[in-house]
Coordinates of C-alpha atoms and ligand atoms in Angstrom, one line a residue:
X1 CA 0.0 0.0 0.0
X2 CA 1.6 3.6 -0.7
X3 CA 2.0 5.8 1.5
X4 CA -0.1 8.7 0.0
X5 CA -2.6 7.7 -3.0
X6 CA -4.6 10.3 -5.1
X7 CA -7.6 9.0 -6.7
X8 CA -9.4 10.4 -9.7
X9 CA -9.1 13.6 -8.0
X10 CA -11.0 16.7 -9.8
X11 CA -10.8 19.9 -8.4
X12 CA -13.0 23.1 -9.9
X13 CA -13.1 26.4 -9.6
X14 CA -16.3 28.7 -10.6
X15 CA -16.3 32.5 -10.9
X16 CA -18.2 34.9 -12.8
X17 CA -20.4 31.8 -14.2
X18 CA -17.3 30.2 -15.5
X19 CA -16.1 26.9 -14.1
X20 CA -12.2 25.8 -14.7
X21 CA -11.9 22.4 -14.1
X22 CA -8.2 22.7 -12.7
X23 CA -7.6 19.1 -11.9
X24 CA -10.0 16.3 -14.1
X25 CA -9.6 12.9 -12.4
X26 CA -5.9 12.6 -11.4
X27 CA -4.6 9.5 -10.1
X28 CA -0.6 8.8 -8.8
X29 CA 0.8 7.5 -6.0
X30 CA 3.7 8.4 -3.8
X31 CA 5.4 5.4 -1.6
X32 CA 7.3 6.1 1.9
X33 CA 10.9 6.5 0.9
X34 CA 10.7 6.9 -2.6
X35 CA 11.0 10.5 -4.5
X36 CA 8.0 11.1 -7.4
X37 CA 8.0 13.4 -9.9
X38 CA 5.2 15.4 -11.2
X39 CA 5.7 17.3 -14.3
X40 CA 3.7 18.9 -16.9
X41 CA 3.2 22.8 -18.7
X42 CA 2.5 26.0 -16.3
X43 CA -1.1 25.8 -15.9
X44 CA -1.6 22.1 -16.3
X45 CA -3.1 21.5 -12.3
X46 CA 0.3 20.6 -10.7
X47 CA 0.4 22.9 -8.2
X48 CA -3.5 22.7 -7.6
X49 CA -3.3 19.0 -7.5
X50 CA -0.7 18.9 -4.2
X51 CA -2.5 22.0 -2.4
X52 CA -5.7 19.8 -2.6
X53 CA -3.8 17.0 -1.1
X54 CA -3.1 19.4 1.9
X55 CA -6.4 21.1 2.1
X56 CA -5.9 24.5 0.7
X57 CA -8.3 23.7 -2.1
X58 CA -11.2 21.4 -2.1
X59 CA -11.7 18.3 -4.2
X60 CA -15.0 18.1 -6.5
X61 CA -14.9 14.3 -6.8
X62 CA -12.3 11.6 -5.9
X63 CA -10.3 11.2 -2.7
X64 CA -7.0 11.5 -1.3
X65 CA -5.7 8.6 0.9
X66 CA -2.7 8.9 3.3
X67 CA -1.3 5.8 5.2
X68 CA -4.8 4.1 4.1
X69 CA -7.0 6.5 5.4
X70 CA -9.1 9.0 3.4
X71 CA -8.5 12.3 4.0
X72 CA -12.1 13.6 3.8
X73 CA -12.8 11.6 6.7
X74 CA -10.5 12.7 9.2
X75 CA -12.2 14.8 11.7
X76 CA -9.6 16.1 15.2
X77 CA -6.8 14.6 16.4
X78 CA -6.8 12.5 13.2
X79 CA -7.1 15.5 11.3
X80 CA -3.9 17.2 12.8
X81 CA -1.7 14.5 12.7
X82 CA -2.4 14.2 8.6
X83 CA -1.4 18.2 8.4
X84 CA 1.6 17.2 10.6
X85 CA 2.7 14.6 8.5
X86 CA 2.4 16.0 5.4
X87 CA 3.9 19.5 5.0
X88 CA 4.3 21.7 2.1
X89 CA 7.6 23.3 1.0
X90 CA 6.7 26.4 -1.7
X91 CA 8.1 27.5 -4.4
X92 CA 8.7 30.9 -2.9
X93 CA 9.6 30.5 0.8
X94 CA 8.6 34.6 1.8
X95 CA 5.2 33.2 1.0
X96 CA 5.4 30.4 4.3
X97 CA 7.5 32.4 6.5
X98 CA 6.0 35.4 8.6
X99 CA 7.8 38.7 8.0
X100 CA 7.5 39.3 11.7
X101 CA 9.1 36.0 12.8
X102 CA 13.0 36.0 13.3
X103 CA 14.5 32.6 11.7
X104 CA 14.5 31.0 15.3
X105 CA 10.6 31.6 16.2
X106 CA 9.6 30.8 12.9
X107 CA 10.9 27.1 13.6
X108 CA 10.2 27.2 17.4
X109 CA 6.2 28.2 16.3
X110 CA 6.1 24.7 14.5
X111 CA 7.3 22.8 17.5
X112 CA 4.7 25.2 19.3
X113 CA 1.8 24.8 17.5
X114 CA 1.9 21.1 17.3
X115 CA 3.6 20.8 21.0
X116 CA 6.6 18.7 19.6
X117 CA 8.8 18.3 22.6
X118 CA 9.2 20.0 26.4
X119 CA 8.7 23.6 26.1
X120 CA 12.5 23.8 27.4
X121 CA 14.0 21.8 25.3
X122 CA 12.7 23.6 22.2
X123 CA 15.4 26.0 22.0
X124 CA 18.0 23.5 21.8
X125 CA 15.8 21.9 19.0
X126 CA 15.8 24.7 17.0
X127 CA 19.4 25.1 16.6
X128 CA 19.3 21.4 15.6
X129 CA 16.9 21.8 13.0
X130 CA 19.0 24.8 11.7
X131 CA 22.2 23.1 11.5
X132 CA 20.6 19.8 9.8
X133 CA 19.9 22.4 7.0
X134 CA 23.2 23.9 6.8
X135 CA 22.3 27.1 8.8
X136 CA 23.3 27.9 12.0
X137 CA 22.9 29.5 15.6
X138 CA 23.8 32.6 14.1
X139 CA 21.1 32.7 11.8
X140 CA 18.3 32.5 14.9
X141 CA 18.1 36.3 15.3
X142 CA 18.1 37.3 11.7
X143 CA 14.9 38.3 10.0
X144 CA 13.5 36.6 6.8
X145 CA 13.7 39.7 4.9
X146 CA 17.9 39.8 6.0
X147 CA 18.7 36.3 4.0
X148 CA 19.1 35.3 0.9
X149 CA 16.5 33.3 -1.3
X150 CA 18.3 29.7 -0.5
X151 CA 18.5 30.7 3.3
X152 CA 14.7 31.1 3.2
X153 CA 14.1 27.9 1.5
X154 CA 16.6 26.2 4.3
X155 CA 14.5 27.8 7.1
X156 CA 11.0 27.0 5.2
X157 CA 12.8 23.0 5.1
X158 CA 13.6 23.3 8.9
X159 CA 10.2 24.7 9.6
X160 CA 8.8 21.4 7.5
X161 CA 11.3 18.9 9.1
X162 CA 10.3 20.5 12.6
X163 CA 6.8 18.4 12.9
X164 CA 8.9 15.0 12.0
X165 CA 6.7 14.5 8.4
X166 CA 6.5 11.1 6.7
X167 CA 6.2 13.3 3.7
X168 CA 6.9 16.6 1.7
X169 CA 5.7 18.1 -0.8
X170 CA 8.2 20.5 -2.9
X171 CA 6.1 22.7 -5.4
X172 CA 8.6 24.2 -7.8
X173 CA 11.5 24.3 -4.3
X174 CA 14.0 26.0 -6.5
X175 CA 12.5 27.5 -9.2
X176 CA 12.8 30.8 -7.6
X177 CA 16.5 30.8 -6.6
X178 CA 19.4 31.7 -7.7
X179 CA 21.1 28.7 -10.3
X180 CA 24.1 28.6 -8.8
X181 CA 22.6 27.1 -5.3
X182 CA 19.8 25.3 -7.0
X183 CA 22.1 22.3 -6.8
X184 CA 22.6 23.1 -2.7
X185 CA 19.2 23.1 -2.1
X186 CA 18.4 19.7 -4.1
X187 CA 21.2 17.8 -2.6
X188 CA 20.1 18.9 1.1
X189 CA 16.5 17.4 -0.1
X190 CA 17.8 14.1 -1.3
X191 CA 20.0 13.9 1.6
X192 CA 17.0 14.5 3.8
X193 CA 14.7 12.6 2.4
X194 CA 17.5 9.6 2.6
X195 CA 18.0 10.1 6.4
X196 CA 14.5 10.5 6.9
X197 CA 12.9 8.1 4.9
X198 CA 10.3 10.8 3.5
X199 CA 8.1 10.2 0.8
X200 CA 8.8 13.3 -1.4
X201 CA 6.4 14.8 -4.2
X202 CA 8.2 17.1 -6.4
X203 CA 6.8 19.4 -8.9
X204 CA 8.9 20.6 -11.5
X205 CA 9.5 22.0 -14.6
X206 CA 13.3 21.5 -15.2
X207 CA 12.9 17.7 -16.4
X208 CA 16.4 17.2 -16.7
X209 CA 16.3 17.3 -12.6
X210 CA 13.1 15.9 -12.2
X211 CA 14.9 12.9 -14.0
X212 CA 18.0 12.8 -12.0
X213 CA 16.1 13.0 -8.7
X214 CA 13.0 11.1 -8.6
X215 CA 12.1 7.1 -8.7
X216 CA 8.8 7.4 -10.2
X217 CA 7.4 10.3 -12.7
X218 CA 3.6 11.5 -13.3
X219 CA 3.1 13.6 -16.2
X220 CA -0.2 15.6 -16.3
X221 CA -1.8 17.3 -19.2
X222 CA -4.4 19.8 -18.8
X223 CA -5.4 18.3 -15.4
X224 CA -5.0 14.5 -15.6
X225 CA -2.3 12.3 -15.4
X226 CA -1.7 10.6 -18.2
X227 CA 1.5 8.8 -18.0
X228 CA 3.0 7.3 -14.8
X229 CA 6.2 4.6 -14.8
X230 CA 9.6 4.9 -13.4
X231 CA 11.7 7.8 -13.9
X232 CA 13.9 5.3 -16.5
X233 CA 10.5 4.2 -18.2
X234 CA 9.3 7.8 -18.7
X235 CA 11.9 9.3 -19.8
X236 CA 13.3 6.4 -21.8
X237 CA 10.4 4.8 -23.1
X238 CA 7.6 7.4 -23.3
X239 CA 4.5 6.4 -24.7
X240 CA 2.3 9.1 -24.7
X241 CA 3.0 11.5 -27.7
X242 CA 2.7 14.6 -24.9
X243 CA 5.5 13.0 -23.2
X244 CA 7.4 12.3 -25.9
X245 CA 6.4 16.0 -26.9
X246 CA 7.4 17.4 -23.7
X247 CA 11.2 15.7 -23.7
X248 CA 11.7 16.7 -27.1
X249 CA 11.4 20.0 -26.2
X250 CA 14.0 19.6 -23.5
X251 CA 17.7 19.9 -24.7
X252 CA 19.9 17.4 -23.1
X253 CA 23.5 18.6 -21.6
X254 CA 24.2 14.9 -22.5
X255 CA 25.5 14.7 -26.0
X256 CA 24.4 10.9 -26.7
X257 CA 20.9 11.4 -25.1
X258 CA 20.8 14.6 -27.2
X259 CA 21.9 12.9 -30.9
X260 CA 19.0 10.4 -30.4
X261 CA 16.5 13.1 -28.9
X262 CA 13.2 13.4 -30.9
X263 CA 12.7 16.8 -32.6
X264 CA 9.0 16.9 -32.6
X265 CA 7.5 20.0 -31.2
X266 CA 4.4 20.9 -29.0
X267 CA 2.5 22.5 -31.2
X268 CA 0.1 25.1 -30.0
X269 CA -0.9 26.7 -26.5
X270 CA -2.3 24.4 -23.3
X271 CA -6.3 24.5 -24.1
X272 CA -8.3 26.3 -21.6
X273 CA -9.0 24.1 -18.6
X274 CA -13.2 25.9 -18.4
X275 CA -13.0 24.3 -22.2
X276 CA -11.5 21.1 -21.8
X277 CA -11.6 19.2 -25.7
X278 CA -13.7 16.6 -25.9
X279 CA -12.4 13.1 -26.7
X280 CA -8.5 12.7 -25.8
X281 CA -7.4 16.2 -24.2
X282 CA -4.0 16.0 -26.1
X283 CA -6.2 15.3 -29.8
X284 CA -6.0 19.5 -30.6
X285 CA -2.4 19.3 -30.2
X286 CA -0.9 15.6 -30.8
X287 CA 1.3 14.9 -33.5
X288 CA -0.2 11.3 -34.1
X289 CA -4.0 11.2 -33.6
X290 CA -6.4 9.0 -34.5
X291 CA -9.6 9.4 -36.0
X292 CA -10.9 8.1 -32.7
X293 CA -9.0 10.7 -30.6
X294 CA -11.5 13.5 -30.9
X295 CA -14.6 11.8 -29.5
X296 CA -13.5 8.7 -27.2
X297 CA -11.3 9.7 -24.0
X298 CA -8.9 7.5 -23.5
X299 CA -8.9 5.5 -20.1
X300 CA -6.2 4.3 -18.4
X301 CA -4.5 1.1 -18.9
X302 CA -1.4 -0.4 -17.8
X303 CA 1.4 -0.7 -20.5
X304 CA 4.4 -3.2 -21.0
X305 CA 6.9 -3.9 -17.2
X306 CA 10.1 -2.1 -19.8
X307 CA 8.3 0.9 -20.1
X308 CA 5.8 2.9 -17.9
X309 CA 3.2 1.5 -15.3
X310 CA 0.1 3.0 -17.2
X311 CA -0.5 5.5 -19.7
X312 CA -3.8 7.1 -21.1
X313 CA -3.8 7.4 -25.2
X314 CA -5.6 5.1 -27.7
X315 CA -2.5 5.2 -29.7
X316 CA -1.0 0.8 -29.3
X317 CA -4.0 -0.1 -27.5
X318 CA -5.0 -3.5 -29.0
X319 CA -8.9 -2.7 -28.0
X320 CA -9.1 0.6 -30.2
X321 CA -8.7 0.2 -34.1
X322 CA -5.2 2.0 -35.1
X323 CA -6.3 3.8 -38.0
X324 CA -4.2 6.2 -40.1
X325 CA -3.5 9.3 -38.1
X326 CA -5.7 12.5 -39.3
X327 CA -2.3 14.8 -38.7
Ligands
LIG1 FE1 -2.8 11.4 -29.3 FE2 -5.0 10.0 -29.5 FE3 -3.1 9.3 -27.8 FE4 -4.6 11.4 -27.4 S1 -5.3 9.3 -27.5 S2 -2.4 11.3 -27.1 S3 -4.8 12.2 -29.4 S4 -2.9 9.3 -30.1

């Protein structure tokens, strides 16, 4: 059983008489100790997806299970363990840490609120936490505002790592800092999430890390999931054309990985999610389409063990007629 398990998760928004359906029946699932990638375009429901997991936005349909439980149903106690073991680490860390908070209270208030350890021995905990992310006593005093963008993400990690989670999700950790410590940032992750044994969501766009970092991939389009394997599977052996579309569009520093990289571009914008195409979601845009593709949706099915665990497109499935494709 994994540790966290999203299934067929929709989440909508309405305003003005318009409803965006953000996430459309998303399902992936993230084991204890294992690191999980979820990629996909700006706008696709990545972000939306893991803030619904942790109750910033509510879901529409489906359910969110953590350590076999559904989410929904916690009520109390139950309720506040779940939001202590799974914490959030944003993309921009001013955004989780109070201005008003030196660097020491901000990680003494999460011991506080959740009343992790003897009042007295809280100080000394802090310094701990600080340290296991490569700060240290000296920057207790100091003021978010005074660091720099990687010693905000380090506190925002401490102030995560405080409440002893079985798992983190990182939405975009690094996308805001600097390139040069990017690297810092993803090692002290990696090295945490070894020590720790965390599950770890990460949402990226740089694919080229998500690759080098994570065990398992997802890879949504316009709200769904529609290819999920191994990190080798997905990236080696993509079957979806909007994967295949995605890495094509990603140079490779790696000369060999680059001769053989397709060349086949992502033609046209992300469809609006209040106007999601009927039939496959990827048929206004895919390369390869089938006659079929613009009025069936394609469910998910599990693929071949080389390549990835399951994958939502008409195109090899023996059930569907492989006509000639109409593009
Ligand atoms: Fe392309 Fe059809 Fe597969 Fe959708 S179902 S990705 S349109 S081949």
């Amino acid at each position: 059983m994994s540790l966290l398990t999203i299934e067929d998760l929709t989440v909508k928004f309405s305003s003005g008489g318009t409803t965006v359906t953000a996430v459309d029946g998303a399902t992936l699932s993230v084991d204890g100790d294992e690191v999980v990638g979820l990629v996909g375009e700006s706008g696709c429901g990545k972000s939306t997806l893991a803030r619904t997991v942790v109750g910033l936005h509510s879901a529409a349909n489906g359910q969110v299970v953590f350590d076999g439980q559904v989410v929904s149903s916690l009520r109390g106690s139950a309720l506040r363990a779940y939001r202590r073991q799974v914490q959030y680490v944003f993309q921009d860390p001013l955004s989780s840490l109070s201005p008003r908070l030196s660097v020491g209270k901000a990680v003494a208030e999460a011991l506080d609120i959740h009343r992790i350890g003897r009042p007295s021995s809280r100080p000394a905990r802090v310094l701990e936490l600080l340290e296991l992310v490569g700060l240290s006593a000296a920057h207790a005093d100091r003021m978010p505002s005074a660091l720099s963008g990687g010693q905000r993400q380090r506190v925002a990690i401490a102030r995560a790592l405080a409440v002893e989670p079985r798992m983190l999700i990182c939405d975009e950790p690094v996308s805001a800092l600097d390139v040069s410590i990017r690297a810092q940032i993803i090692n002290l992750f990696l090295d945490l999430q070894r020590e720790f044994g965390l599950g770890l969501l990460f949402i990226g766009h740089d694919l080229g890390l998500v690759r080098r970092i994570s065990d398992r991939v997802a890879v949504m389009y316009l709200g769904r999931v529609v290819e999920r394997g191994t990190a080798h599977a997905v990236f080696d052996q993509p079957q979806h054309p909007y994967t295949r579309a995605l890495l094509a569009a990603t140079p490779s520093a790696d000369p060999v990985v680059e001769r053989r990289r397709d060349h086949v571009l992502l033609a046209g914008e992300l469809p609006s999610p209040s106007n999601i195409p009927a039939g496959c979601r990827f048929h206004t845009r895919c390369p390869v389409a089938l006659p079929t593709c613009a009025t069936v949706e394609p469910v998910e099915r599990p693929v071949d063990q080389e390549a990835s665990d399951a994958v939502s497109c008409h195109l090899g499935d023996p059930a569907v007629p492989q006509e000639l494709a109409v593009s």
